[in-house]
Coordinates of C-alpha atoms (C1' of nucleotides) and ligand atoms in Angstrom, one line a residue:
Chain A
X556 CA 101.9 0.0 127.8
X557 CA 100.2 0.0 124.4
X558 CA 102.7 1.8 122.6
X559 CA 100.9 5.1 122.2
X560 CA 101.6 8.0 124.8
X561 CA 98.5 9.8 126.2
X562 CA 98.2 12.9 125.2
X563 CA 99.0 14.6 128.7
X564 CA 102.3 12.4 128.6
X565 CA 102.6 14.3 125.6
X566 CA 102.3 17.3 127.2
X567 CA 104.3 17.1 130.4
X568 CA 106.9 15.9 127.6
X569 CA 106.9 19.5 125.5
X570 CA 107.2 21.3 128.9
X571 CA 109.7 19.0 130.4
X572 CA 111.9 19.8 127.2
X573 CA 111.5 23.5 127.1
X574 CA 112.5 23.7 130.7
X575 CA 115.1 21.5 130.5
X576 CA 116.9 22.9 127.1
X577 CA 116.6 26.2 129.6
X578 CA 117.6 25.1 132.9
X579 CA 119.1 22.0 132.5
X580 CA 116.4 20.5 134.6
X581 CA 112.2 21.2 135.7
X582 CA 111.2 21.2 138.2
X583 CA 107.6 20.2 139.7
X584 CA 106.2 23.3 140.1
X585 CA 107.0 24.9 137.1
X586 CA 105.6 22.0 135.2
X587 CA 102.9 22.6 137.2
X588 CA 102.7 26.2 136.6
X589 CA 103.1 25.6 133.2
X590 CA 100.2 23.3 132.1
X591 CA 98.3 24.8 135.0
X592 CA 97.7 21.7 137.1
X593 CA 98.7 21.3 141.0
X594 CA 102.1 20.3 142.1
X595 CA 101.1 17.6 143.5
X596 CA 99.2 16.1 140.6
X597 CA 102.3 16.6 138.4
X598 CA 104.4 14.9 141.1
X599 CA 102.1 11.9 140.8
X600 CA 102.7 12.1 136.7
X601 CA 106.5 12.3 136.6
X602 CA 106.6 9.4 139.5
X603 CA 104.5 7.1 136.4
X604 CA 106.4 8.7 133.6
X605 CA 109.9 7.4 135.1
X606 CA 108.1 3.9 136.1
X607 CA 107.2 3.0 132.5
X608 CA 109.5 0.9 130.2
X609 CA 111.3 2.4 129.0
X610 CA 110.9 5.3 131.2
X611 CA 110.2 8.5 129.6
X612 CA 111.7 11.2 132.7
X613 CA 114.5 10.8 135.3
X614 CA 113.5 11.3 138.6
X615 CA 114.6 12.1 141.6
X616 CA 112.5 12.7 144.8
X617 CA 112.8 16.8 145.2
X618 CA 115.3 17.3 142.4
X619 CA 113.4 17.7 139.4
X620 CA 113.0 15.6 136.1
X621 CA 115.3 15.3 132.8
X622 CA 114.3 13.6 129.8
X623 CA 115.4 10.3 128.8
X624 CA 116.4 9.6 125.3
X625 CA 112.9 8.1 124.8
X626 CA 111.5 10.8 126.2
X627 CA 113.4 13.4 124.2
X628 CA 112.5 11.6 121.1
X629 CA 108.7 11.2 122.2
X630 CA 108.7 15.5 122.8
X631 CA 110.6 16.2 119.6
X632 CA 108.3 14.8 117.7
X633 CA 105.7 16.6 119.1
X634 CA 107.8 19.3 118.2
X635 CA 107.9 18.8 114.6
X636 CA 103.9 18.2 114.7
X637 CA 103.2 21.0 116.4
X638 CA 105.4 23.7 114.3
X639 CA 104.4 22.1 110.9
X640 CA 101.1 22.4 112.5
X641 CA 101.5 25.9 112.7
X642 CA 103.0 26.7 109.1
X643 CA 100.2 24.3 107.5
X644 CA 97.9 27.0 109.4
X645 CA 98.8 29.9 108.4
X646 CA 100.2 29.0 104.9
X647 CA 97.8 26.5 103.5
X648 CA 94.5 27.4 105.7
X649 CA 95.2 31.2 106.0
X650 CA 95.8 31.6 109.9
X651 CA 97.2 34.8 111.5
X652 CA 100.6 33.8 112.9
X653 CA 98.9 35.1 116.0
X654 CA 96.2 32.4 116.1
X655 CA 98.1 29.3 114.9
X656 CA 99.2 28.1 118.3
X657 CA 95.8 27.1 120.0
X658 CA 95.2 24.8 117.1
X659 CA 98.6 23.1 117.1
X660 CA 98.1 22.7 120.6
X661 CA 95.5 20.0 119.9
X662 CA 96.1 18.8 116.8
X663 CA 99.5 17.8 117.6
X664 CA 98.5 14.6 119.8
X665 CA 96.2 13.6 116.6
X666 CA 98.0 13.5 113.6
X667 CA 99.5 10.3 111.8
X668 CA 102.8 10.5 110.3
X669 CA 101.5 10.1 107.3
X670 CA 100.0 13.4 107.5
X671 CA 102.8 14.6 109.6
X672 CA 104.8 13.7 105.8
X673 CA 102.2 14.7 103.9
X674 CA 101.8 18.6 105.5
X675 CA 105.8 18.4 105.2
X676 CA 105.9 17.8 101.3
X677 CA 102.9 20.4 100.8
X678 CA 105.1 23.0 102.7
X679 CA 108.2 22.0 100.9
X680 CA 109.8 20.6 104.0
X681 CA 110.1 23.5 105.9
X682 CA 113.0 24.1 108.6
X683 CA 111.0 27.0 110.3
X684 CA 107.3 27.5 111.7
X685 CA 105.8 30.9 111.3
X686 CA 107.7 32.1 113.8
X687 CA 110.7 31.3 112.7
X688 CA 111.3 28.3 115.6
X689 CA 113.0 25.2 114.0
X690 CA 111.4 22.6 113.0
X691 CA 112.9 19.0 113.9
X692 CA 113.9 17.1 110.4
X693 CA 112.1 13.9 110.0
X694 CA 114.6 11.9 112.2
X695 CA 113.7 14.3 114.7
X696 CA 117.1 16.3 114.5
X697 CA 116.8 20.0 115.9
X698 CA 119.7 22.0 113.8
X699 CA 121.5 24.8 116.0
X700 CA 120.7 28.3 115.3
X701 CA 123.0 31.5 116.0
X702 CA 120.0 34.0 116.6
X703 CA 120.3 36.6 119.2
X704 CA 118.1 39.5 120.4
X705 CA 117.4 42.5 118.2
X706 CA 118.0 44.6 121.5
X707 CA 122.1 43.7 121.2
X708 CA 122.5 45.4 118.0
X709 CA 124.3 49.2 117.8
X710 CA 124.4 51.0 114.9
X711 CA 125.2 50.7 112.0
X712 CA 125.0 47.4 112.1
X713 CA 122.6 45.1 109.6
X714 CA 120.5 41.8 110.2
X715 CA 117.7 39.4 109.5
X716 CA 114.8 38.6 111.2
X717 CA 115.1 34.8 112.4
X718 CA 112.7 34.0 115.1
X719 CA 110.3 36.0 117.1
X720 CA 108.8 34.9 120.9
X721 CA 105.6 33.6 119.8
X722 CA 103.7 33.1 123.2
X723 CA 102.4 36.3 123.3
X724 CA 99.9 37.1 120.5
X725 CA 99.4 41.2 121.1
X726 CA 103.1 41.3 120.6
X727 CA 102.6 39.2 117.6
X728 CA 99.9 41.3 116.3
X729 CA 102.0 43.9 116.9
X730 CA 104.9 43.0 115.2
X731 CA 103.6 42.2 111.8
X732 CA 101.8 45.6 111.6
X733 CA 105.3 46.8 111.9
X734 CA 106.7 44.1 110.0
X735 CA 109.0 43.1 111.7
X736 CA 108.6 39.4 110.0
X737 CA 111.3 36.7 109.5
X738 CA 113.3 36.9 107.0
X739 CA 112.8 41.1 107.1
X740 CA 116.5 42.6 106.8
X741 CA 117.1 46.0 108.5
X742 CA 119.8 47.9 109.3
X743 CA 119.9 49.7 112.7
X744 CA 120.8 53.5 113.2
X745 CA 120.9 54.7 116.8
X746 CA 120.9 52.9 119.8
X747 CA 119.6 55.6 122.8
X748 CA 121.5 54.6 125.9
X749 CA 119.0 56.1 128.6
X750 CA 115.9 54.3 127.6
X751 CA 117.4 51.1 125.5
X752 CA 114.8 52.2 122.3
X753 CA 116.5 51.6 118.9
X754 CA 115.6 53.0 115.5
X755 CA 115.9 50.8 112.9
X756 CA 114.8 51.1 109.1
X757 CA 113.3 48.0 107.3
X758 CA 114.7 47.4 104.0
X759 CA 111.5 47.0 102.6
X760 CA 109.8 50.1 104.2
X761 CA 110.7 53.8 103.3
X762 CA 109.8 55.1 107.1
X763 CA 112.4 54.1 109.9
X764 CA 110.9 52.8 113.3
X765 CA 111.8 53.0 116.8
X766 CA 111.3 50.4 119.3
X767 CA 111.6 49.5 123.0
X768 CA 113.0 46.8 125.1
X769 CA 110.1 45.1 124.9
X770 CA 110.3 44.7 121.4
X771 CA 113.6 44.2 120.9
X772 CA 114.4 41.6 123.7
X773 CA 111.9 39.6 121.6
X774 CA 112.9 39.6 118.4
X775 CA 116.0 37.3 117.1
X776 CA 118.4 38.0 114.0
X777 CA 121.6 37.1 112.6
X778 CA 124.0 39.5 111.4
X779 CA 123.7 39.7 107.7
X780 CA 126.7 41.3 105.6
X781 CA 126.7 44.7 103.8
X782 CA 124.5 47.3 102.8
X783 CA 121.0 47.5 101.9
X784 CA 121.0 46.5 97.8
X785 CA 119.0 48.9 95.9
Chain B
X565 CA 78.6 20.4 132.3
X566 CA 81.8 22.5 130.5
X567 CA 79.9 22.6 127.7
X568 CA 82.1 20.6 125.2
X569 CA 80.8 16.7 124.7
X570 CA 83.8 14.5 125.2
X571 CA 85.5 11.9 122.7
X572 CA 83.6 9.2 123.7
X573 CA 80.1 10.9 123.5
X574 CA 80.6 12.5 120.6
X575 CA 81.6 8.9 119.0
X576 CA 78.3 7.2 120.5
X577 CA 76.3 10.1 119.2
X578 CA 77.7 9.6 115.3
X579 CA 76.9 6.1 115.6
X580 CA 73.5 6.6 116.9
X581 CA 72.6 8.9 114.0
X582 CA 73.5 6.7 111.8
X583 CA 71.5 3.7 113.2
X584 CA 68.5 5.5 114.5
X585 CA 68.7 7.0 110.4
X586 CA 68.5 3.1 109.3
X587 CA 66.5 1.6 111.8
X588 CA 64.0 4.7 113.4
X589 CA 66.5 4.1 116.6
X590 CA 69.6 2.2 118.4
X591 CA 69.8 -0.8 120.6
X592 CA 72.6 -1.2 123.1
X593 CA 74.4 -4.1 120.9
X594 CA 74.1 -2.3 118.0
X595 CA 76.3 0.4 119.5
X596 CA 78.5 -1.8 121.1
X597 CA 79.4 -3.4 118.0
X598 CA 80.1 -0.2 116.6
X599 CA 82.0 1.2 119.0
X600 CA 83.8 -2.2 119.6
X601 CA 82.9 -1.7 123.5
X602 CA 81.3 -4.0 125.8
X603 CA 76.9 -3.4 126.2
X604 CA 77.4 -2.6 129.5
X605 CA 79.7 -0.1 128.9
X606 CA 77.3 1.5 126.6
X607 CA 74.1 1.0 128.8
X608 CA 76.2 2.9 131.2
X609 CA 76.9 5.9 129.0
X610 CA 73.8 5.7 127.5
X611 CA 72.4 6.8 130.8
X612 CA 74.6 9.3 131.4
X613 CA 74.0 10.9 127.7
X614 CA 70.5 10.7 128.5
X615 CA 70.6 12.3 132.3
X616 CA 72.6 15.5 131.3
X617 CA 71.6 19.2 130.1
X618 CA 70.1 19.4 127.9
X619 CA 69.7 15.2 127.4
X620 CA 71.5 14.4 124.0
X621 CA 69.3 10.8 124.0
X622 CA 66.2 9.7 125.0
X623 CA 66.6 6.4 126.8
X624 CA 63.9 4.0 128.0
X625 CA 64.8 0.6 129.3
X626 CA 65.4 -2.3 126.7
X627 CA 63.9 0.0 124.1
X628 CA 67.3 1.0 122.7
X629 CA 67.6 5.3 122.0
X630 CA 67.1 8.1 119.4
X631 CA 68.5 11.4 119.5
X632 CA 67.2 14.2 121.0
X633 CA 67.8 17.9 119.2
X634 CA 70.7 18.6 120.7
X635 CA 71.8 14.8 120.0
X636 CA 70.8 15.3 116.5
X637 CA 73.0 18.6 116.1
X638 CA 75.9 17.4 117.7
X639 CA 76.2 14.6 115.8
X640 CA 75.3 16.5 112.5
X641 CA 78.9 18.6 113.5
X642 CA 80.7 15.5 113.4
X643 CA 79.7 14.2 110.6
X644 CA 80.6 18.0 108.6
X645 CA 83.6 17.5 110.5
X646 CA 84.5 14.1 109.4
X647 CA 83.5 14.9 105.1
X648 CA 84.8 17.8 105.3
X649 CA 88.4 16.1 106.7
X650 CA 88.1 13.6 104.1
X651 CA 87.4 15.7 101.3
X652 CA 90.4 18.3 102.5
X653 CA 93.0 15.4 103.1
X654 CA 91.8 13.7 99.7
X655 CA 92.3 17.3 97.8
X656 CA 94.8 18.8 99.6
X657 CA 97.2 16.7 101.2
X658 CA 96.9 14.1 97.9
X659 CA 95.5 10.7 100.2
X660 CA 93.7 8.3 98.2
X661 CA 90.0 7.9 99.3
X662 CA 90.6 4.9 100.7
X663 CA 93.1 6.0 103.5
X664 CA 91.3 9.3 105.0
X665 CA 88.4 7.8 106.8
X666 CA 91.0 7.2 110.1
X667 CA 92.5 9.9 109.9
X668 CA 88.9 12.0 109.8
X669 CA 88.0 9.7 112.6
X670 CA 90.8 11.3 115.0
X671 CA 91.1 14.7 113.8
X672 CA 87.0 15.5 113.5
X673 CA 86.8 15.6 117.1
X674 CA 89.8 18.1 117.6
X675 CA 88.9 21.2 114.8
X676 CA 88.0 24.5 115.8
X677 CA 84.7 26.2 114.5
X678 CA 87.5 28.0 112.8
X679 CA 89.3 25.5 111.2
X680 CA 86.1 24.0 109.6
X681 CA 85.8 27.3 108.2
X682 CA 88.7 27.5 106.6
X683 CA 88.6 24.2 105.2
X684 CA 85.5 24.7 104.1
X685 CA 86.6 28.2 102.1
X686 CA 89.6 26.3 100.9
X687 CA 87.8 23.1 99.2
X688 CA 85.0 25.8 98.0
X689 CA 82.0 25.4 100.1
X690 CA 82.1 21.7 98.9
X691 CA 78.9 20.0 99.1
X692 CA 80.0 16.1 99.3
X693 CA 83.1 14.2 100.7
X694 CA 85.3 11.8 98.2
X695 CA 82.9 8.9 98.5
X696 CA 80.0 10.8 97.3
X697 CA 78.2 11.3 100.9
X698 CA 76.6 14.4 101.3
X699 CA 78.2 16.9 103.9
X700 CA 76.1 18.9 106.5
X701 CA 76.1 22.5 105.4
X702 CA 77.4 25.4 107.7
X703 CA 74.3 25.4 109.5
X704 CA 73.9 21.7 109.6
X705 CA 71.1 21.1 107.5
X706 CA 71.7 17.8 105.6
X707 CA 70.1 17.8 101.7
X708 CA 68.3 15.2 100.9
X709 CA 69.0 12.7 97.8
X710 CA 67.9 10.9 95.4
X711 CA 70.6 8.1 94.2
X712 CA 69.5 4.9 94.3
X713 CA 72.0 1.6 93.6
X714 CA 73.8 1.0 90.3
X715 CA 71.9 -3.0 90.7
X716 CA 68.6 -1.2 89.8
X717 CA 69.6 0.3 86.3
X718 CA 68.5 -1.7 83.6
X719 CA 70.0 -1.3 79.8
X720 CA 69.4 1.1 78.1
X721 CA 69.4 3.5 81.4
X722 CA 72.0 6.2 81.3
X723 CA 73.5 7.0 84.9
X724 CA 76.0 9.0 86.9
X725 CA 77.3 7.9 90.1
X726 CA 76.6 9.8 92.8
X727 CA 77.9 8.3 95.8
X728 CA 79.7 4.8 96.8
X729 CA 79.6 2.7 99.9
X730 CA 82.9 4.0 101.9
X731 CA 83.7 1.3 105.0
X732 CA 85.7 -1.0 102.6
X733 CA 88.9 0.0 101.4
X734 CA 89.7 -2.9 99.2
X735 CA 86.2 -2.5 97.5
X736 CA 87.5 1.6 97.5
X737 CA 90.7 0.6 95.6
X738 CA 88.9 -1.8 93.4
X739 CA 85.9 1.2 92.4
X740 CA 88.8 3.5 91.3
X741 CA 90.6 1.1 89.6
X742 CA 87.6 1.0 87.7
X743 CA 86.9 4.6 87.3
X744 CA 84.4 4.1 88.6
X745 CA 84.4 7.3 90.5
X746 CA 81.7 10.3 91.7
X747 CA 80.9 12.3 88.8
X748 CA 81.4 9.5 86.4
X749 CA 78.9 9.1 83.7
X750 CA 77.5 5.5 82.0
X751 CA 75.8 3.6 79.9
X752 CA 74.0 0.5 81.0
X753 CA 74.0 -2.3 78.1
X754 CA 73.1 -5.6 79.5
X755 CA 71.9 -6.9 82.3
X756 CA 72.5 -11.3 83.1
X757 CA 69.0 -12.1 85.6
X758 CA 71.1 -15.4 86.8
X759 CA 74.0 -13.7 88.4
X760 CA 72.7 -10.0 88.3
X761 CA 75.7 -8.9 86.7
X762 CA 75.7 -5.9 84.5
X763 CA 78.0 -5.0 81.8
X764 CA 78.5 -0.8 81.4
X765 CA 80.6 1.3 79.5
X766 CA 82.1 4.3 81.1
X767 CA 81.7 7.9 79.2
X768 CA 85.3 8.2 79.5
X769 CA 86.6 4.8 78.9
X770 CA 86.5 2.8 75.7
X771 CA 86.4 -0.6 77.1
X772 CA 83.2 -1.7 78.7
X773 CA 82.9 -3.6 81.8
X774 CA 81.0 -6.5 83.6
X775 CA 80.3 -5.9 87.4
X776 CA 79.0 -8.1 90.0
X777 CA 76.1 -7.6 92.5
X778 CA 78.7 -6.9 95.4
X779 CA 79.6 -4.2 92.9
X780 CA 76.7 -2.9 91.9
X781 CA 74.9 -2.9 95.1
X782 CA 77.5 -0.3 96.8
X783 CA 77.7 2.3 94.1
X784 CA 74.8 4.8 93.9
X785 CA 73.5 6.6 91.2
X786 CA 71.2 9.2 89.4
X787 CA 69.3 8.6 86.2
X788 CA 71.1 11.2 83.7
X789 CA 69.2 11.9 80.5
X790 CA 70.1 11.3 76.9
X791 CA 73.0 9.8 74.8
X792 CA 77.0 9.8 75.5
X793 CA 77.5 13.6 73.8
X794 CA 80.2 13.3 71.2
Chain C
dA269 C1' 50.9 -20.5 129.9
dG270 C1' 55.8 -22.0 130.6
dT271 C1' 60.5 -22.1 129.3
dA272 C1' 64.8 -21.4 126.8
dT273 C1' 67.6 -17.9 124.7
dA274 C1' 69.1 -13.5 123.7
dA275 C1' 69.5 -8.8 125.0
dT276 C1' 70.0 -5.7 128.5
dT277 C1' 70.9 -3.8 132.9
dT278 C1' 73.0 -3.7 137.5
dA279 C1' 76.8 -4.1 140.6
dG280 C1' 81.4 -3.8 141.6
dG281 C1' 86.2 -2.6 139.8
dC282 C1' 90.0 -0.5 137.5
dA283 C1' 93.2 3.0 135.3
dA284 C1' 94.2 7.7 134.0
dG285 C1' 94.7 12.0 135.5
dA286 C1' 93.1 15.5 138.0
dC287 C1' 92.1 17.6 143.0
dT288 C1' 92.6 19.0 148.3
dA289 C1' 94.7 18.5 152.6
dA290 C1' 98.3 17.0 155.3
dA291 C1' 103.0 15.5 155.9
dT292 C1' 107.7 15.9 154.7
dT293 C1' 112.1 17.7 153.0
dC294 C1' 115.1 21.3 151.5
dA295 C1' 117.5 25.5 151.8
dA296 C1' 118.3 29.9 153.5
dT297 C1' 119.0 32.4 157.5
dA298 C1' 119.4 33.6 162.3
Chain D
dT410 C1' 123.0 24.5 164.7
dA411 C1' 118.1 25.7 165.0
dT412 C1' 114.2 27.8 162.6
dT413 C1' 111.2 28.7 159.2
dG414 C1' 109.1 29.2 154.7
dA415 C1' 108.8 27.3 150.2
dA416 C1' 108.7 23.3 147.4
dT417 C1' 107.6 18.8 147.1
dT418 C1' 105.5 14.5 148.2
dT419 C1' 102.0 11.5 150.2
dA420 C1' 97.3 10.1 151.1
dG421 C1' 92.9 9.9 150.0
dT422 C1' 89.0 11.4 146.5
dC423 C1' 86.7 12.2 142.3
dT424 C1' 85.2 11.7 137.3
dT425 C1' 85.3 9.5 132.9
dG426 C1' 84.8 5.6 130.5
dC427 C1' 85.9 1.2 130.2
dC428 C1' 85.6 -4.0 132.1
dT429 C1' 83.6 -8.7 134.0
dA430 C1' 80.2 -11.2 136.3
dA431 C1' 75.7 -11.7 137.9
dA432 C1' 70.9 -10.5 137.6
dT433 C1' 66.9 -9.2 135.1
dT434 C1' 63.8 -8.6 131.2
dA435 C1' 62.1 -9.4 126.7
dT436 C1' 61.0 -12.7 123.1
dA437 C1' 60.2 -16.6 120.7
dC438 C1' 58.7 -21.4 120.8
dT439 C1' 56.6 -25.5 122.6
Ligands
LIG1447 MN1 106.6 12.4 113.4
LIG1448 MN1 105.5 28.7 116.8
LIG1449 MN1 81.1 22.8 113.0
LIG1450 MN1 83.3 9.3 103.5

DNA sequence: AGTATAATTTAGGCAAGACTAAATTCAATA
DNA sequence: TATTGAATTTAGTCTTGCCTAAATTATACT
């Protein structure tokens, strides 16, 4: 009613999103689940949130919410906070990429545009956050991406690193002490059937590495052309 | 009772330390002003602030409050909070000095330990924000001073400003116009009783300048010894 | 001392956003 | 089609921090 969104609009908004961009829809209890409140207190959120003008959810008793175009625009842009928070972290302030996201989490509700422009033009007007997710442009536009998982490559086949999961920081920890960071090109050389591990070699590294599903399913590349330039 | 002080507490308790450091302690319209909140609003929370553990106010009837240790600390971390913002957004995201005191206000209650850290490391253990106040150190011990205002300098003192008043922002963009800036170095050459003005000349500049009472009364300084060096 | 005025406190409410417990609806299966 | 378990919604509370209106206290003046 004054304009401004409370910052657990804000957050219902940023899980609404994700669920939705996965599912199509969310639904009350994983809402719940995710910002770890009850059910029944998220029911009572999404029944405001679609009440407001203009209304920020579509809803539908027992069906599950969808975002509105205000609402999409309201969780992109905390979006684009939240990832340029993260890249202002770890490039200007010296955060591991493994400890960026608490931070963003909170700072995200709190900063002006002005700083929101102001940590772009530092940053050069980044596309990615230090994970590699994309960040919305200014006009809140999300460009598509062609990533897939590291896990469908066969040998001999080469790619970059685009985008890693970045909710889980021991894999993140772990990932960078095997640097396996975006932008990192590698070329796979076996795929083992049994077990799903691949060995890759990192361009940048003499020794090659082998990894699991775990790893792999986690980590998203694009194909990239040719062989490794000496 | 979760240990972290909320918004609103940590705002009365800013303003409280900065009253009760005026005036020896804070009476309910005082703070109500401040805050822009009703006095009964702030009777109400002064009780509360007063009842939990440990008691962050001492609170007698009518007798207005003061802060209590743990008052007194927390309030100290906002304030190193809040210079520290300023300074970093003035420095390092390029705001002038008369735009970062709202965004400090938001963000100073939002910053990890950590993040005042790294601010801290990045600006170089700075010691006082863009306007010239002093910031808490690590361990919130807040140096004392000696400035005094630019009104009291009489020609031929030598000066250098130390510190200017920072809750006007047109009086902000008006000081820097003039140059006349922390750090900056002058030369006091006349001084008219009838209107109190006083004409200076800046180290760095060439042209001197004549400055009111409203000028001279919100820009602190420190004697400096000896002539303008060649 | 007695009274007007200002400051403060009390009392009662409201909105946001959470909770628990109980009721309801849906969906899968018998 | 009837049953049942899971998901969801409803109903009623709670806490925080604000509000207005009314009562009280302090202060200053005659
Ligand atoms: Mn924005
Ligand atoms: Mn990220
Ligand atoms: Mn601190
Ligand atoms: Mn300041």
């Amino acid at each position: 009613m004054d304009g401004r969104l409370s910052q657990a609009s804000q957050d219902y908004l940023k899980i609404i999103y994700k669920l939705a961009s996965q599912y199509g829809r969310a639904t009350t209890s994983q809402i719940a689940e995710n910002l770890e409140v009850k059910p029944a207190s998220v029911t009572n959120m999404l029944q405001k949130m679609a009440q407001i003008e203009p209304p920020l959810v579509r809803y539908k008793k027992h069906q599950g919410v969808s975002l509105t175009p205000a609402g999409e625009e309201a969780a992109l842009e905390m979006l684009r906070h939240h990832r340029l928070i993260e890249l202002f972290l770890h490039e200007i302030l010296g955060y591991p990429w493994d400890e960026v996201h608490e931070e963003a989490e909170r700072l995200e509700h709190v900063i002006s545009e002005k700083m929101e422009r102001r940590m772009a033009e530092v940053l050069g007007n980044p596309m990615r956050d230090p994970h590699g997710q994309v960040i919305p442009s200014h006009d809140l536009e999300l460009t598509a991406t062609t990533e897939f998982p590291l896990s469908e490559l066969r040998p001999p086949q080469r790619a970059v690193i685009r985008r890693v999961h970045d909710e889980d920081a021991d894999l993140l920890r772990h990932l960078e002490q095997l640097g396996l960071l975006p932008q990192a090109t590698l070329t796979v050389f076996k795929h083992v059937s049994f077990d799903g591990n691949l060995h890759i070699k990192l361009d940048d590294q003499d020794e090659p590495i082998v990894l699991g599903t775990q790893i792999t399913s986690q980590v998203f590349v694009d194909f990239v052309a040719g062989p490794q330039l000496p």
